[in-house]
Short mmCIF file of C-alpha atoms in Angstrom, two decimals:
data_model
loop_
_atom_site.label_atom_id
_atom_site.label_comp_id
_atom_site.label_asym_id
_atom_site.label_seq_id
_atom_site.Cartn_x
_atom_site.Cartn_y
_atom_site.Cartn_z
CA MET A 285 6.39 -17.90 -13.30
CA PRO A 286 7.26 -14.23 -12.43
CA ARG A 287 10.98 -13.21 -11.82
CA ALA A 288 9.96 -11.26 -8.66
CA LEU A 289 7.12 -11.74 -6.07
CA VAL A 290 5.85 -9.05 -3.79
CA VAL A 291 3.87 -10.06 -0.79
CA ALA A 292 2.02 -7.24 0.98
CA ASP A 293 -0.61 -7.14 3.94
CA ASP A 294 -2.83 -4.82 2.17
CA LEU A 295 -3.84 -3.87 -1.34
CA THR A 296 -2.61 -0.17 -1.35
CA GLY A 297 0.69 -1.39 -0.15
CA ALA A 298 0.90 -4.08 -2.86
CA ILE A 299 0.20 -1.50 -5.55
CA ASP A 300 2.69 1.10 -4.18
CA THR A 301 5.48 -1.48 -4.06
CA ALA A 302 4.57 -3.04 -7.38
CA HIS A 303 4.89 0.37 -8.87
CA ALA A 304 8.50 0.48 -7.92
CA PHE A 305 9.21 -2.27 -10.34
CA ALA A 306 6.70 -1.18 -13.04
CA ALA A 307 8.43 2.38 -13.02
CA ARG A 308 11.56 0.58 -14.15
CA GLY A 309 9.89 -1.08 -17.17
CA TYR A 310 9.04 -4.58 -15.75
CA ARG A 311 5.77 -5.95 -16.72
CA THR A 312 3.96 -5.85 -13.42
CA ARG A 313 0.55 -7.19 -12.14
CA VAL A 314 -1.14 -6.84 -8.79
CA GLN A 315 -3.46 -9.80 -7.99
CA ALA A 316 -6.40 -8.24 -6.17
CA ASP A 317 -8.05 -11.50 -5.41
CA SER A 318 -5.96 -14.19 -4.16
CA GLY A 319 -8.55 -16.84 -4.89
CA ARG A 320 -7.86 -16.57 -8.55
CA ALA A 321 -4.95 -18.06 -10.64
CA PRO A 322 -2.05 -15.64 -10.79
CA PRO A 323 -1.64 -13.49 -13.87
CA ASP A 324 1.18 -13.87 -16.24
CA SER A 325 3.88 -11.28 -15.27
CA THR A 326 7.36 -10.39 -14.65
CA VAL A 327 6.65 -9.10 -11.12
CA LEU A 328 3.75 -10.41 -9.24
CA ALA A 329 2.36 -8.47 -6.19
CA LEU A 330 -0.07 -10.48 -4.01
CA ASN A 331 -2.23 -9.17 -1.18
CA THR A 332 -2.55 -11.57 1.80
CA ASP A 333 -5.02 -9.06 3.35
CA SER A 334 -3.60 -9.88 6.67
CA ARG A 335 -2.90 -6.66 8.35
CA TYR A 336 -5.62 -7.00 10.99
CA ALA A 337 -5.63 -10.87 11.05
CA ASP A 338 -4.32 -12.59 14.15
CA PRO A 339 -0.46 -13.11 14.04
CA GLU A 340 -0.51 -16.99 13.31
CA THR A 341 -3.15 -16.54 10.43
CA ALA A 342 -1.03 -13.76 9.12
CA ALA A 343 2.10 -15.67 8.94
CA GLU A 344 0.38 -18.78 7.54
CA ARG A 345 -1.00 -16.66 4.53
CA VAL A 346 2.49 -15.23 3.86
CA ARG A 347 4.06 -18.72 3.80
CA ARG A 348 1.54 -20.00 1.55
CA ALA A 349 1.89 -17.17 -0.88
CA ILE A 350 5.62 -17.57 -1.10
CA GLU A 351 5.61 -21.44 -1.54
CA ALA A 352 2.99 -21.07 -4.20
CA ILE A 353 5.09 -19.00 -6.32
CA ASP A 354 8.48 -20.12 -7.32
CA ALA A 355 10.19 -16.47 -7.78
CA PRO A 356 14.17 -15.94 -7.51
CA VAL A 357 13.53 -12.59 -5.86
CA VAL A 358 10.80 -12.32 -2.86
CA TYR A 359 9.99 -8.87 -1.35
CA LYS A 360 7.92 -8.91 1.87
CA LYS A 361 6.12 -5.49 1.79
CA VAL A 362 5.61 -3.89 5.32
CA ASP A 363 3.74 -0.79 6.19
CA SER A 364 6.02 2.16 6.38
CA THR A 365 4.50 3.00 9.67
CA LEU A 366 4.95 -0.46 11.00
CA ARG A 367 1.36 -1.28 11.40
CA GLY A 368 0.02 -4.91 11.07
CA ASN A 369 1.74 -8.19 11.82
CA VAL A 370 5.07 -7.05 10.72
CA VAL A 371 7.35 -9.36 12.79
CA SER A 372 5.22 -12.63 12.38
CA GLU A 373 4.90 -11.96 8.70
CA VAL A 374 8.65 -11.16 8.03
CA ARG A 375 9.77 -14.17 10.20
CA SER A 376 7.32 -16.59 8.43
CA ALA A 377 8.73 -15.30 4.86
CA LEU A 378 12.25 -15.72 6.24
CA ASP A 379 11.61 -19.25 7.24
CA THR A 380 10.45 -20.27 3.77
CA GLY A 381 14.18 -20.94 3.04
CA PHE A 382 16.22 -17.73 3.07
CA ASP A 383 19.59 -17.61 4.62
CA HIS A 384 19.29 -13.96 5.51
CA GLY A 385 16.82 -11.17 5.55
CA LEU A 386 17.52 -7.47 4.91
CA PHE A 387 14.72 -5.39 6.85
CA ALA A 388 14.53 -1.77 6.03
CA PRO A 389 11.09 -0.32 6.31
CA ALA A 390 12.04 3.36 5.86
CA SER A 391 11.17 5.34 2.84
CA PRO A 392 12.93 8.77 2.88
CA ALA A 393 10.74 10.04 -0.09
CA VAL A 394 7.68 10.14 2.08
CA ASP A 395 9.62 10.95 5.18
CA ARG A 396 9.79 7.71 6.83
CA ARG A 397 13.40 7.15 8.18
CA THR A 398 15.20 4.84 10.70
CA ALA A 399 18.09 6.24 12.74
CA GLY A 400 19.89 4.70 15.81
CA GLY A 401 17.28 1.69 15.26
CA TYR A 402 14.45 4.04 15.93
CA HIS A 403 11.88 4.60 13.23
CA LEU A 404 10.52 8.10 12.61
CA VAL A 405 7.72 9.55 10.58
CA GLU A 406 8.18 13.26 9.47
CA GLY A 407 10.94 13.66 12.07
CA ARG A 408 8.76 12.35 15.18
CA LEU A 409 9.17 9.07 16.85
CA LEU A 410 6.71 6.64 15.44
CA SER A 411 5.16 6.26 18.87
CA ASP A 412 4.29 9.90 18.96
CA THR A 413 2.23 9.64 15.96
CA GLU A 414 -1.49 8.83 15.18
CA TYR A 415 -0.11 5.54 13.57
CA ALA A 416 0.77 4.31 17.09
CA ASP A 417 -3.06 4.21 17.85
CA ASP A 418 -3.92 1.95 15.15
CA PRO A 419 -5.72 -1.19 16.30
CA ASN A 420 -2.78 -3.19 15.20
CA GLY A 421 -0.11 -0.46 15.52
CA PRO A 422 3.59 -1.22 16.23
CA ALA A 423 4.67 -2.69 19.52
CA SER A 424 7.79 -0.55 19.48
CA ASP A 425 9.23 2.08 17.25
CA HIS A 426 12.76 0.63 17.87
CA LEU A 427 13.44 -1.99 15.23
CA PRO A 428 15.77 -4.17 17.13
CA THR A 429 13.27 -4.33 19.92
CA LEU A 430 10.37 -4.91 17.75
CA VAL A 431 12.01 -7.91 15.89
CA GLY A 432 13.63 -9.37 19.14
CA VAL A 433 17.33 -10.54 19.67
CA GLU A 434 16.76 -14.06 18.43
CA ARG A 435 18.23 -14.39 15.01
CA ALA A 436 18.55 -10.75 14.57
CA SER A 437 21.22 -8.21 14.20
CA HIS A 438 21.15 -4.36 13.69
CA LEU A 439 23.17 -2.56 10.93
CA GLY A 440 23.59 1.02 12.10
CA ILE A 441 24.00 4.10 10.07
CA GLU A 442 27.80 3.83 10.13
CA THR A 443 27.67 0.49 8.34
CA VAL A 444 24.74 1.26 5.92
CA ALA A 445 26.10 4.76 4.86
CA ALA A 446 29.49 3.15 3.97
CA GLY A 447 27.95 1.29 1.19
CA SER A 448 27.17 -2.30 -0.03
CA GLU A 449 30.45 -3.93 0.67
CA PRO A 450 30.17 -3.50 4.36
CA ILE A 451 26.56 -4.36 4.54
CA ARG A 452 27.48 -7.64 2.76
CA ALA A 453 30.53 -8.10 5.01
CA ALA A 454 28.41 -7.82 8.17
CA THR A 455 26.24 -10.60 6.88
CA ALA A 456 29.04 -13.05 6.15
CA ASP A 457 29.40 -14.80 9.54
CA ALA A 458 25.87 -14.44 10.68
CA PRO A 459 23.87 -17.66 11.55
CA SER A 460 21.57 -18.84 8.74
CA GLY A 461 18.20 -17.17 9.21
CA THR A 462 19.42 -13.81 10.66
CA LEU A 463 17.09 -10.79 10.15
CA PHE A 464 19.32 -7.74 9.69
CA THR A 465 17.39 -4.61 10.69
CA CYS A 466 18.86 -1.49 8.86
CA ASP A 467 19.23 2.19 9.77
CA THR A 468 18.07 4.21 6.54
CA THR A 469 18.07 8.10 6.43
CA HIS A 470 18.54 8.72 2.73
CA ASP A 471 17.66 7.07 -0.41
CA ARG A 472 21.27 6.07 -1.25
CA HIS A 473 21.02 3.80 1.81
CA LEU A 474 18.27 1.95 0.42
CA GLU A 475 20.32 1.63 -2.76
CA ALA A 476 23.27 0.15 -0.81
CA ILE A 477 21.15 -2.32 0.98
CA ALA A 478 19.63 -3.40 -2.33
CA ARG A 479 22.96 -3.90 -3.95
CA ALA A 480 24.44 -5.63 -1.04
CA GLY A 481 21.46 -8.12 -1.43
CA ARG A 482 22.06 -8.52 -5.12
CA GLU A 483 25.71 -9.29 -4.39
CA LEU A 484 24.78 -12.01 -1.92
CA ASP A 485 24.40 -15.67 -2.95
CA PRO A 486 21.98 -17.09 -2.26
CA ARG A 487 19.57 -13.95 -2.57
CA PRO A 488 18.24 -12.68 0.85
CA LEU A 489 14.71 -12.07 1.69
CA TYR A 490 13.96 -8.22 1.25
CA ALA A 491 11.75 -6.59 3.74
CA GLY A 492 10.49 -3.13 3.50
CA SER A 493 7.93 -0.57 2.49
CA GLY A 494 7.88 0.97 -1.07
CA GLY A 495 11.13 2.79 -0.69
CA LEU A 496 13.61 -0.22 -0.67
CA ALA A 497 11.59 -1.91 -3.61
CA ARG A 498 12.72 1.08 -5.99
CA HIS A 499 16.39 -0.35 -5.86
CA VAL A 500 15.78 -4.16 -5.71
CA SER A 501 16.75 -5.75 -8.95
CA VAL A 502 14.82 -8.32 -11.08
CA PRO A 503 16.67 -11.02 -12.95
CA GLY A 504 16.75 -10.24 -16.86
CA GLU A 505 15.87 -7.20 -18.73
CA PRO A 506 12.83 -4.92 -18.36
CA ASP A 507 9.98 -5.65 -20.50
CA GLY A 508 7.82 -2.56 -20.19
CA GLU A 509 4.26 -1.72 -21.36
CA PRO A 510 2.48 1.25 -23.14
CA ARG A 511 2.54 4.32 -20.78
CA ARG A 512 -0.53 6.36 -21.79
CA ILE A 513 -2.97 6.33 -18.82
CA ALA A 514 -5.03 9.50 -18.59
CA GLY A 515 -8.54 9.62 -19.76
CA HIS A 516 -11.12 12.51 -20.29
CA GLY A 517 -13.98 13.71 -18.25
CA GLY A 518 -15.02 13.39 -14.60
CA ALA A 519 -12.94 11.31 -12.28
CA LEU A 520 -14.41 9.36 -9.43
CA GLY A 521 -12.68 9.23 -5.81
CA ILE A 522 -13.56 6.63 -3.04
CA VAL A 523 -12.08 7.82 0.10
CA GLY A 524 -12.02 5.17 2.97
CA SER A 525 -9.17 6.29 5.12
CA VAL A 526 -10.06 8.45 8.15
CA SER A 527 -6.28 9.37 9.02
CA GLU A 528 -5.75 13.15 9.69
CA ARG A 529 -3.93 13.40 6.29
CA SER A 530 -6.77 12.20 4.41
CA LEU A 531 -9.30 14.34 6.11
CA ASP A 532 -7.00 17.34 5.44
CA GLN A 533 -6.95 16.33 1.76
CA LEU A 534 -10.69 16.10 1.64
CA ALA A 535 -11.01 19.66 3.08
CA ALA A 536 -9.03 20.92 0.31
CA LEU A 537 -11.24 19.54 -2.24
CA PRO A 538 -13.11 22.41 -4.36
CA GLU A 539 -16.77 23.30 -3.55
CA GLY A 540 -18.97 20.57 -5.08
CA TRP A 541 -16.71 17.80 -5.46
CA LEU A 542 -17.59 15.98 -2.25
CA ILE A 543 -20.36 13.59 -1.57
CA ALA A 544 -20.70 12.35 1.99
CA LEU A 545 -22.59 9.26 3.14
CA ASP A 546 -25.08 9.68 6.16
CA PRO A 547 -23.84 7.74 9.07
CA VAL A 548 -27.14 6.31 10.10
CA GLY A 549 -28.15 5.38 6.57
CA LEU A 550 -24.95 3.57 5.79
CA LEU A 551 -25.13 1.55 9.01
CA SER A 552 -28.61 0.48 8.69
CA ASP A 553 -28.50 -0.37 4.80
CA PRO A 554 -25.00 -0.06 3.37
CA ASP A 555 -25.96 -1.08 -0.04
CA SER A 556 -28.74 1.34 -0.42
CA ALA A 557 -26.93 4.26 1.02
CA GLY A 558 -23.89 3.65 -1.39
CA GLU A 559 -26.32 3.12 -4.41
CA GLU A 560 -27.96 6.54 -3.67
CA ALA A 561 -24.51 8.35 -3.32
CA GLY A 562 -23.32 6.35 -6.47
CA ARG A 563 -26.37 7.71 -8.37
CA ARG A 564 -25.50 11.28 -7.41
CA ALA A 565 -21.93 10.92 -8.39
CA ALA A 566 -22.83 9.41 -11.76
CA GLY A 567 -24.87 12.56 -12.65
CA ARG A 568 -21.95 14.80 -11.88
CA LEU A 569 -19.46 12.52 -13.66
CA ALA A 570 -21.44 12.52 -16.69
CA ASN A 571 -21.18 16.26 -16.93
CA GLY A 572 -17.18 15.98 -16.89
CA GLU A 573 -17.25 16.80 -12.93
CA HIS A 574 -14.82 15.32 -10.59
CA VAL A 575 -16.63 13.59 -7.48
CA VAL A 576 -15.34 12.05 -4.31
CA VAL A 577 -17.72 9.74 -2.14
CA THR A 578 -16.61 9.34 1.47
CA ALA A 579 -18.03 8.24 4.71
CA ALA A 580 -15.62 10.54 6.50
CA PRO A 581 -15.60 14.10 5.65
CA ASP A 582 -14.29 15.30 8.75
CA ARG A 583 -13.36 13.98 12.26
CA GLU A 584 -16.85 15.00 13.69
CA THR A 585 -18.59 12.63 11.15
CA VAL A 586 -16.14 9.72 11.95
CA ASP A 587 -16.96 10.09 15.59
CA ARG A 588 -20.74 10.30 14.93
CA THR A 589 -20.45 7.08 12.58
CA LEU A 590 -18.58 5.12 15.46
CA ALA A 591 -21.10 6.48 18.12
CA ALA A 592 -24.14 5.39 15.94
CA GLY A 593 -22.51 2.03 15.24
CA ARG A 594 -21.97 1.28 18.92
CA ALA A 595 -25.39 2.43 19.88
CA ALA A 596 -26.78 -0.16 17.16
CA GLY A 597 -24.75 -2.83 18.71
CA PHE A 598 -21.85 -3.09 16.19
CA GLU A 599 -18.30 -3.74 17.16
CA GLU A 600 -15.79 -1.54 15.49
CA GLY A 601 -14.81 -4.11 12.94
CA ALA A 602 -18.35 -4.45 11.85
CA ILE A 603 -18.79 -0.65 11.44
CA ARG A 604 -15.56 -0.59 9.03
CA SER A 605 -17.11 -3.52 7.19
CA ARG A 606 -20.35 -1.57 6.57
CA VAL A 607 -18.52 1.56 5.67
CA ALA A 608 -16.55 -0.42 3.11
CA SER A 609 -19.69 -2.10 1.71
CA ALA A 610 -21.45 1.28 1.22
CA LEU A 611 -18.47 2.71 -0.59
CA ALA A 612 -18.06 -0.19 -2.69
CA SER A 613 -21.84 0.19 -3.69
CA ALA A 614 -21.39 3.79 -4.29
CA ALA A 615 -18.39 2.91 -6.73
CA ARG A 616 -20.37 0.06 -8.67
CA THR A 617 -23.37 2.53 -9.21
CA GLY A 618 -20.99 5.46 -10.06
CA PHE A 619 -19.27 3.38 -12.93
CA ASP A 620 -22.53 3.55 -14.74
CA ALA A 621 -21.27 6.90 -15.94
CA ASP A 622 -18.10 5.57 -17.25
CA PRO A 623 -15.77 7.74 -15.24
CA ALA A 624 -12.32 8.84 -16.72
CA GLY A 625 -10.41 7.17 -13.81
CA LEU A 626 -10.75 6.04 -10.28
CA PHE A 627 -9.01 7.36 -7.08
CA VAL A 628 -9.35 5.14 -3.87
CA THR A 629 -7.68 5.45 -0.42
CA GLY A 630 -7.76 2.89 2.36
CA GLY A 631 -6.57 -0.87 1.71
CA ASP A 632 -9.91 -2.44 2.98
CA VAL A 633 -12.02 -0.04 1.08
CA ALA A 634 -9.99 -0.54 -2.19
CA MET A 635 -10.51 -4.37 -1.86
CA ALA A 636 -14.21 -3.86 -1.47
CA VAL A 637 -14.27 -1.47 -4.50
CA PHE A 638 -12.24 -3.61 -6.78
CA ASP A 639 -14.36 -6.63 -5.76
CA ALA A 640 -17.52 -4.79 -6.62
CA LEU A 641 -16.14 -4.09 -10.03
CA ASP A 642 -14.96 -7.61 -10.58
CA ALA A 643 -11.43 -6.40 -11.11
CA ARG A 644 -9.06 -9.36 -11.18
CA THR A 645 -5.75 -7.63 -11.35
CA LEU A 646 -4.29 -4.39 -11.48
CA SER A 647 -1.57 -3.49 -14.22
CA LEU A 648 1.03 -0.97 -13.18
CA THR A 649 1.90 1.74 -15.56
CA GLY A 650 5.19 2.95 -14.14
CA ARG A 651 3.83 6.28 -13.77
CA ALA A 652 3.02 8.10 -10.46
CA VAL A 653 1.22 11.23 -9.57
CA GLU A 654 3.47 11.82 -6.72
CA ALA A 655 5.88 9.66 -4.62
CA GLY A 656 4.19 6.86 -3.14
CA ILE A 657 1.10 7.24 -5.39
CA PRO A 658 1.31 5.15 -8.40
CA VAL A 659 -1.11 4.78 -11.42
CA SER A 660 -2.41 1.41 -12.70
CA ARG A 661 -5.17 0.16 -14.81
CA LEU A 662 -7.91 -2.10 -13.66
CA ARG A 663 -7.84 -5.57 -15.57
CA GLY A 664 -11.13 -7.68 -15.80
CA GLY A 665 -14.59 -6.88 -14.76
CA SER A 666 -16.78 -4.08 -15.70
CA ALA A 667 -14.33 -1.39 -15.40
CA ASP A 668 -11.60 -3.23 -17.37
CA GLY A 669 -8.96 -0.80 -18.59
CA THR A 670 -9.84 2.13 -16.28
CA PRO A 671 -6.91 4.06 -14.98
CA VAL A 672 -6.68 3.79 -11.11
CA VAL A 673 -4.64 5.82 -8.68
CA SER A 674 -4.50 4.17 -5.15
CA LYS A 675 -3.22 5.90 -2.11
CA ALA A 676 -2.33 4.95 1.40
CA GLY A 677 -4.15 7.15 3.83
CA GLY A 678 -1.22 8.96 5.24
CA PHE A 679 0.53 9.72 2.09
CA GLY A 680 0.72 13.04 0.31
CA GLY A 681 0.04 16.57 1.13
CA ARG A 682 -2.90 18.89 1.25
CA GLU A 683 -3.49 18.99 -2.48
CA THR A 684 -2.78 15.38 -3.31
CA ALA A 685 -6.47 14.13 -3.78
CA VAL A 686 -7.22 17.17 -5.99
CA ASN A 687 -4.03 16.49 -7.96
CA CYS A 688 -4.87 12.77 -8.40
CA LEU A 689 -8.37 13.45 -9.65
CA ARG A 690 -7.19 16.20 -12.15
CA TYR A 691 -4.46 13.80 -13.33
CA LEU A 692 -7.01 10.98 -13.93
CA GLY A 693 -9.50 13.51 -15.73
CA GLY A 694 -6.77 14.62 -17.92
CA ASP A 695 -6.70 18.19 -16.55
CA HIS A 696 -2.95 17.88 -16.77
CA GLU A 697 -2.90 17.50 -20.63
#
């Protein structure tokens, strides 16, 4: 059985958080398909695929995942912008038998911070960003308000900045089952929170984004794996995110790298539209060119796709599903050219792509292209051994997609 378990609500989050353990030399696996037997690993990350499920279903998936794996350390990964069923999932995890929970969703490395209980993204209140408009966006950007007053307590910056001992002391007299929300404005605050958790007996539930995971300890010594990851030739990108950050990254791609799906075609016949795009991509990949396939090259196309879908009688969820199917079909066909690596954004799209390639797990290499953007290898299926870079839509700068593709293609060597 694994020594640490990560439970995430989407696939890119599972990979990002698993990377925090792999980077320290722990043999780490991400289970892309929860229906399979868990792979042998020191750190196991599971995707419950519950970000857009109803709260009761999400809580049940988390409970089952934790109870099925007897790991001494459990890390409940949450989105750094608090999207999804954050409260119901963290509470469900806590109720599987933990005395206390330490909840720190901040990740200063990617400019997500919590101050005075308020969660900020790039210096702005979360409620003032695009993430607040997500279909399952946060009910509040104030952590104590978000989790509620019952069985909860907030650790302000004056406590967290003082180090692990005051944090540990603050939990001493708290009722069993208390969830502690934590201010965090610097990486050393996350380190103090993790150290306090390590010194508690029994160990608490850890809940956070990828930031806190970098400091959570695993019992025993690291057991790292070979580190070489880059291939040669063209790298394939599949971009499913429609965040403004992702659209900006697509706009920065060199001329000739982008293949955009036609909105009408992908809605009427997703598989055929994806296969056609995949054949075009395969031709370029075989010539050593980097290629990105997307259904959303710009905001205008996103709006056209949504409008065309509604006109055809599809609800938004069905439109997203068809987009994911088309992109997965493009990836499957594109792999006929044996690309050097795979770059993928958007959790639902990543799941669809890995399923189309019959990838069973992802093996973390411990390397990252940039902060929050880890490098893995696909295990199982037709793309076994292929290096893969997965990225949440809102991560990175304008050149990040270019950097990821060039990394996978060996341009850095």
